[in-house]
Tab-separated table of C-alpha atoms and ligand atoms in Angstrom:
chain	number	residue	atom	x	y	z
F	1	UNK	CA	0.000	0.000	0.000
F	2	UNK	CA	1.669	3.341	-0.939
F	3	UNK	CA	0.643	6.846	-1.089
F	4	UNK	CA	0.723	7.764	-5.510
F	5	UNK	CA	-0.979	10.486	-7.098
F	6	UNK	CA	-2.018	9.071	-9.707
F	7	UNK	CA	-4.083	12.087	-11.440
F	8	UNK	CA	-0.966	14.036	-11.030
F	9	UNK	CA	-1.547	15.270	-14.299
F	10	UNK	CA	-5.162	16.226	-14.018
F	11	UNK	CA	-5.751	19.782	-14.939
F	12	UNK	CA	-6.263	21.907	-11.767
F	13	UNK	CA	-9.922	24.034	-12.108
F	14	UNK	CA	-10.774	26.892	-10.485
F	15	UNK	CA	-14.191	27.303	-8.950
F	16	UNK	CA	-15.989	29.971	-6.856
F	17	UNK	CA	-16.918	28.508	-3.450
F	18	UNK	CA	-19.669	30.785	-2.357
F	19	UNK	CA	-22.082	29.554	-5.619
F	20	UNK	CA	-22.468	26.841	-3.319
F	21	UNK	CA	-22.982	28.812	0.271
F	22	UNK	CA	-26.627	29.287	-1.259
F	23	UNK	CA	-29.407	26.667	-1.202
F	24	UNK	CA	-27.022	23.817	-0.291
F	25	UNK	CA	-29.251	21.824	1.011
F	26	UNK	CA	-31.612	21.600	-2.440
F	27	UNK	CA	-28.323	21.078	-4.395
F	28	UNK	CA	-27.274	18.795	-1.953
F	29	UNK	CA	-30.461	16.199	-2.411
F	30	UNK	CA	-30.544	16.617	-6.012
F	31	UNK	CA	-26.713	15.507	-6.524
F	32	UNK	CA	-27.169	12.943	-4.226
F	33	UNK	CA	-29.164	11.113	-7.211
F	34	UNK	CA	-26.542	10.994	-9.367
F	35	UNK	CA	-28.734	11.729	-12.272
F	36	UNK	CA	-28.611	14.209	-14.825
F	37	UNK	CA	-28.562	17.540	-12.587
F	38	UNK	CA	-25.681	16.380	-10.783
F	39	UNK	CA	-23.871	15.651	-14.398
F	40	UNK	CA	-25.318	17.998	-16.826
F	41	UNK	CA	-27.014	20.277	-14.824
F	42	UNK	CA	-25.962	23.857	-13.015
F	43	UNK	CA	-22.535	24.061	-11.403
F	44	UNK	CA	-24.521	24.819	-8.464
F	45	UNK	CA	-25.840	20.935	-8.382
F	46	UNK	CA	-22.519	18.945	-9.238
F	47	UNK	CA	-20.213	19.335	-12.266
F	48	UNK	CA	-22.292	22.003	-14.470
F	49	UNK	CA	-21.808	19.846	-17.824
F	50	UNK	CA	-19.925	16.492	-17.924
F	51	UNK	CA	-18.348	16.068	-21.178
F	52	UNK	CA	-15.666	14.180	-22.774
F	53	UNK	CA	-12.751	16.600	-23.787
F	54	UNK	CA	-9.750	14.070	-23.337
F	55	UNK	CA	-8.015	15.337	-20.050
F	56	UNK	CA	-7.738	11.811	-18.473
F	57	UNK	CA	-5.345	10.341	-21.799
F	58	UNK	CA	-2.099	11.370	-18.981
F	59	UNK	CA	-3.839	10.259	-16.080
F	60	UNK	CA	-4.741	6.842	-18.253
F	61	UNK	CA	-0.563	6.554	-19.432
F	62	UNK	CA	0.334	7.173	-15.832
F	63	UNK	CA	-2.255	3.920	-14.762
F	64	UNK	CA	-0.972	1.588	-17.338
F	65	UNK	CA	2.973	2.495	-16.238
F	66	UNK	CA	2.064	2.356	-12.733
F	67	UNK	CA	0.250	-0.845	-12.537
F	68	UNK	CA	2.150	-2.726	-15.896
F	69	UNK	CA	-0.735	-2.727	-17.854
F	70	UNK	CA	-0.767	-4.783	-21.203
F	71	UNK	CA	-2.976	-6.157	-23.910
F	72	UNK	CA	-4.913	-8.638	-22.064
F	73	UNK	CA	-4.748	-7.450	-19.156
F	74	UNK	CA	-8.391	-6.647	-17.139
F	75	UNK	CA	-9.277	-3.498	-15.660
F	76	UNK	CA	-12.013	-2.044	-13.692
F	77	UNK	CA	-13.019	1.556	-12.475
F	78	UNK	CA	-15.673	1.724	-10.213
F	79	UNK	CA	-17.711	5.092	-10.192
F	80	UNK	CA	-16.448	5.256	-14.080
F	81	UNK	CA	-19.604	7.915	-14.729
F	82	UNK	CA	-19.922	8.374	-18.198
F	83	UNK	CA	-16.755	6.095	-18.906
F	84	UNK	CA	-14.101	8.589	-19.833
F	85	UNK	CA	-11.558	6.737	-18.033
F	86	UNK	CA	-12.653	3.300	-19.491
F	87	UNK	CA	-12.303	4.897	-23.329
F	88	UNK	CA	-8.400	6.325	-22.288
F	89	UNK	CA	-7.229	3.260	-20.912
F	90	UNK	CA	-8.381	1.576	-23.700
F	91	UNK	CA	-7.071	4.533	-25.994
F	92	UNK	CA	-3.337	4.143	-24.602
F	93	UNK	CA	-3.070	1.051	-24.134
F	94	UNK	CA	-4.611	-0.781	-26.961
F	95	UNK	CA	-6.506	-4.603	-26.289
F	96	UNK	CA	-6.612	-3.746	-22.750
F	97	UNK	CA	-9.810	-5.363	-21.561
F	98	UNK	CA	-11.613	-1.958	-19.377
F	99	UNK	CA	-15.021	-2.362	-17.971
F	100	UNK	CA	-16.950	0.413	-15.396
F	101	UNK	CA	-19.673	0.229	-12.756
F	102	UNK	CA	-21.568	2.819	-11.703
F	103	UNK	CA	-24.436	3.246	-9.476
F	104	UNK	CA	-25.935	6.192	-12.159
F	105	UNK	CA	-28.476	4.724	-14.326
F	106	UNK	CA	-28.270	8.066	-16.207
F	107	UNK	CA	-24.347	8.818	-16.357
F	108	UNK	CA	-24.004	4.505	-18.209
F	109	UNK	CA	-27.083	5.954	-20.019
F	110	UNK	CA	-24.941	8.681	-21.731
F	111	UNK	CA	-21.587	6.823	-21.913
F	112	UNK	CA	-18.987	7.451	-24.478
F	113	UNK	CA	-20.114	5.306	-27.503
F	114	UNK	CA	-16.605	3.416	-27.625
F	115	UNK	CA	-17.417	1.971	-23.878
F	116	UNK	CA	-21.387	0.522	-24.964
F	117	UNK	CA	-21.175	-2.564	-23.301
F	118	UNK	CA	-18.448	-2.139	-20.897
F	119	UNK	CA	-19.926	-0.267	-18.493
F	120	UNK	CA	-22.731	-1.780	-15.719
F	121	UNK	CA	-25.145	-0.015	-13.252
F	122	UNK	CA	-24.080	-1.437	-9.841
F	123	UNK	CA	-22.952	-0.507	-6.243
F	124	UNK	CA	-19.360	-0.440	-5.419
F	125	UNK	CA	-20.558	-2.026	-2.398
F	126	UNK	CA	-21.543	-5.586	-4.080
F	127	UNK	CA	-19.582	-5.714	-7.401
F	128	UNK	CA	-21.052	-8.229	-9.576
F	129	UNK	CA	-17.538	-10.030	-10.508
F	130	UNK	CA	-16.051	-12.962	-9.069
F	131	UNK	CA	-12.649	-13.093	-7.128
F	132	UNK	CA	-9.530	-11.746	-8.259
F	133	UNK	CA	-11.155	-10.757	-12.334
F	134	UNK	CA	-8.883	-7.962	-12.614
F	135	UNK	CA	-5.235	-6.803	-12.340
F	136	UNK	CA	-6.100	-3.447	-11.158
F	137	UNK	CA	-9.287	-1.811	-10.140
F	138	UNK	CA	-9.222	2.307	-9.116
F	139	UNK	CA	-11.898	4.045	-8.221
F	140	UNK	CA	-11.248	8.198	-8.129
F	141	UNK	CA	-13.366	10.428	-6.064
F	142	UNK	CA	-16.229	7.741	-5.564
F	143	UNK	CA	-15.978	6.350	-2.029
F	144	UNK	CA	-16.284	8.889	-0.220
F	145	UNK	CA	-20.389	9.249	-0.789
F	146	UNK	CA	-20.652	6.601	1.271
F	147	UNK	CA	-20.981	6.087	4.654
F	148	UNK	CA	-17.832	4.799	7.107
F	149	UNK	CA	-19.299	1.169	6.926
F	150	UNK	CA	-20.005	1.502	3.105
F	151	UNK	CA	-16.565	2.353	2.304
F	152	UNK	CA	-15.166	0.050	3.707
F	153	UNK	CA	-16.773	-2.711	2.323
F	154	UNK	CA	-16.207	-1.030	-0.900
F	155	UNK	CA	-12.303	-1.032	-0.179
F	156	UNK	CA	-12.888	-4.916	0.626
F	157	UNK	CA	-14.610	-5.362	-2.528
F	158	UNK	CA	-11.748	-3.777	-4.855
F	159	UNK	CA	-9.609	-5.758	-2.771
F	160	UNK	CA	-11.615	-8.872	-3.959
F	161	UNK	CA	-11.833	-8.541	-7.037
F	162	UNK	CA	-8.548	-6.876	-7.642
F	163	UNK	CA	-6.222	-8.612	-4.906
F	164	UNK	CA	-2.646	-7.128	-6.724
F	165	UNK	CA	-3.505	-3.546	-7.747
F	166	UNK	CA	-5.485	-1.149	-6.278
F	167	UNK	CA	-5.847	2.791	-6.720
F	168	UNK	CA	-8.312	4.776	-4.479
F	169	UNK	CA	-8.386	8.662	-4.326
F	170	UNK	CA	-10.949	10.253	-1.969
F	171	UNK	CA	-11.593	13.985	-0.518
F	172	UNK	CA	-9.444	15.296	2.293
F	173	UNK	CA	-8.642	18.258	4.029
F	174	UNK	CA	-5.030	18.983	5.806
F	175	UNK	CA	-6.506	21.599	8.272
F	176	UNK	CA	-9.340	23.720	9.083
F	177	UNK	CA	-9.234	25.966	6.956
F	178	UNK	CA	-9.253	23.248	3.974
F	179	UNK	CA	-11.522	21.406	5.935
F	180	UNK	CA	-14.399	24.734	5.682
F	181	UNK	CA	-13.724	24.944	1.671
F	182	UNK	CA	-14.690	21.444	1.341
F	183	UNK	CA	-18.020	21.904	3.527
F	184	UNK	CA	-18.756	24.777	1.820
F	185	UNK	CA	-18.174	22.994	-1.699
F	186	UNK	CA	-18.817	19.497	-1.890
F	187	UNK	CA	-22.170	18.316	-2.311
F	188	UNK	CA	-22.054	14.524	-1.826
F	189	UNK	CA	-19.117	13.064	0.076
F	190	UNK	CA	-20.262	11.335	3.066
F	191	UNK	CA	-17.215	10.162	4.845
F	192	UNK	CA	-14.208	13.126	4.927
F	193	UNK	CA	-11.398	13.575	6.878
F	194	UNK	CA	-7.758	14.030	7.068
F	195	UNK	CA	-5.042	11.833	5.114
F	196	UNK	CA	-4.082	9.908	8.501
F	197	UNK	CA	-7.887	9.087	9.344
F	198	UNK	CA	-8.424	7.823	5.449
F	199	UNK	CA	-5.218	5.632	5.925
F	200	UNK	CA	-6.248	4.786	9.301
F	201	UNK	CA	-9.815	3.492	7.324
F	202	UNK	CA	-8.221	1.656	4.783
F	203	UNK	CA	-6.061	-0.694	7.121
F	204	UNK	CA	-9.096	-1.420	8.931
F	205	UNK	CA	-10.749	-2.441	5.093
F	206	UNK	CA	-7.800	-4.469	5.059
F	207	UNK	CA	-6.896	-2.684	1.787
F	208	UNK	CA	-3.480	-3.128	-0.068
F	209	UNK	CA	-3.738	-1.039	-3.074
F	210	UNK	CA	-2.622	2.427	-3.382
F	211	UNK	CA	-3.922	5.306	-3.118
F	212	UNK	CA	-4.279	9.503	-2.897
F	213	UNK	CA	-6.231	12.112	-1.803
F	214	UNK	CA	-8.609	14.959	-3.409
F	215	UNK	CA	-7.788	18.238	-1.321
F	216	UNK	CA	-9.660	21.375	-2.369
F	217	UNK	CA	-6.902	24.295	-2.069
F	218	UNK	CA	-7.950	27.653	-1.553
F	219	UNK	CA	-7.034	30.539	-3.854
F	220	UNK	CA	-6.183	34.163	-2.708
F	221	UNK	CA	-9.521	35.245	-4.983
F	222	UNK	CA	-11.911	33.271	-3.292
F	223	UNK	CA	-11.785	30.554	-5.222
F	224	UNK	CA	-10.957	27.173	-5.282
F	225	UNK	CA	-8.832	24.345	-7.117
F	226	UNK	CA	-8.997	21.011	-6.630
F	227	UNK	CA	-9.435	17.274	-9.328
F	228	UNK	CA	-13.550	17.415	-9.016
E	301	SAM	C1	-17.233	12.641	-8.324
E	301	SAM	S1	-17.896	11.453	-9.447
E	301	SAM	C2	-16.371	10.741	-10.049
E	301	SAM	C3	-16.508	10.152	-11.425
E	301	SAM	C4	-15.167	9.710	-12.016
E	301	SAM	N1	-14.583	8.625	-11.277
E	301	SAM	C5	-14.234	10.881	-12.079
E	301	SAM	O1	-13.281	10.922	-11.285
E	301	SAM	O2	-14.462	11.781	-12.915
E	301	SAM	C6	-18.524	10.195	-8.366
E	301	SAM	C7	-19.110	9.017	-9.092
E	301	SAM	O3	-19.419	8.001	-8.149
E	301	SAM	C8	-20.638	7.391	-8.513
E	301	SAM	N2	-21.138	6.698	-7.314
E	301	SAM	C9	-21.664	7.264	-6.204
E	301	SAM	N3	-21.974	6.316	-5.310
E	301	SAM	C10	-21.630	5.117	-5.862
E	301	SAM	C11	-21.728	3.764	-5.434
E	301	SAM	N4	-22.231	3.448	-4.243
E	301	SAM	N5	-21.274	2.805	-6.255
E	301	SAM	C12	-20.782	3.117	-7.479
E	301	SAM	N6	-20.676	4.375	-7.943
E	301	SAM	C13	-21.089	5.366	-7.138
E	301	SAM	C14	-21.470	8.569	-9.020
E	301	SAM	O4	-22.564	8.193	-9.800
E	301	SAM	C15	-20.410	9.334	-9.808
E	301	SAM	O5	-20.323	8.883	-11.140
């Protein structure tokens, strides 16, 4: 298990925390569907239009030198969305076998056409595959919407079904001040902490894979940057 930021090269965006201070609590219960306001509606309720415009080919390269990914090889991304990941790997790494779960009905609904097929509705709590199907499994900024007990079975799950490579990244703040900007902005994470009480939460999953953190940084004009 070792700490790897893997989304190193994941463009930074800037956001402006106080849309958010407003009517939280509405945006809050709408994201929490996962449907189409938290993907392709306002800013206000989630990511304010979730399109494909190629920013995770680097972050896909940096996965298949990372883990030693081949033609062949099985992969699976759990809380793919929409499947941009899933197309990438299989972009960079040609005859790489990639398949997503999901629990959005509407993000697999609107997939990238190249990953029809690959992707599945499903809960990263119970993923429908048998033991050990894939050399690695990551799941990025997914987690963390569920409760203490739910993540952990989802880190036992991964570790299932992916017993040699693992990559988790989940929201964390470093101090308080960090820890108000992600209040303020984030609309569905359930469990949050710092870095030493996630690692403290995935030795108790038992988990083995690696994995880094989402911190929302703040900027001196009021804004924010941060991976989601
Ligand atoms: C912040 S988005 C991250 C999407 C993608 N991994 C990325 O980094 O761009 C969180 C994703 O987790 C999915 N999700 C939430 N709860 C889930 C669960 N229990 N099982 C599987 N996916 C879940 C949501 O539908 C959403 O697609």
């Amino acid at each position: 298990m070792a700490e790897v930021n893997l989304l190193a090269r994941y463009p930074k965006s800037k956001r402006n925390v106080k849309a958010r201070v407003g009517n939280k609590e509405e945006n809050r219960a709408l994201a929490m569907k996962f449907g189409k306001e938290y993907f392709d509606g306002t800013r206000e309720q989630g990511y304010g239009g979730f399109r494909y415009d190629g920013r995770w080919i680097p972050i896909a390269e940096d996965i298949v030198h990372h883990f030693g990914l081949k033609a062949g090889d099985s992969v699976l991304d759990i809380g793919c969305a929409k499947g941009f990941l899933v197309k990438d790997l299989m972009k960079v790494c040609p005859g790489l076998e990639v398949f997503g779960i999901d629990v959005s009905n509407y993000a697999i609904l609107n997939c990238e056409p190249e990953v029809v097929g690959r992707l599945h509705v499903g809960d990263a709590r119970n993923l429908p595959f048998p033991d050990g199907s894939f050399k690695a499994a990551l799941s990025i900024n997914t987690i963390h919407n569920l409760n203490r007990a739910g993540c952990i079975t989802a880190l036992k799950e991964m570790q299932r079904v992916a017993p040699v490579g693992g990559y988790v990244q989940v929201d964390a703040y470093r101090n308080p001040a960090e820890e108000k900007i992600f209040l303020d902005w984030v609309l569905t994470a359930q469990t949050h902490g710092t870095p030493e009480q996630w690692v403290t939460l995935l030795h108790e999953a038992g988990y083995q894979g690696d994995y880094f953190w989402t911190i929302l940084e703040l900027d001196p004009a009021w804004t924010i940057t941060g991976e989601s």
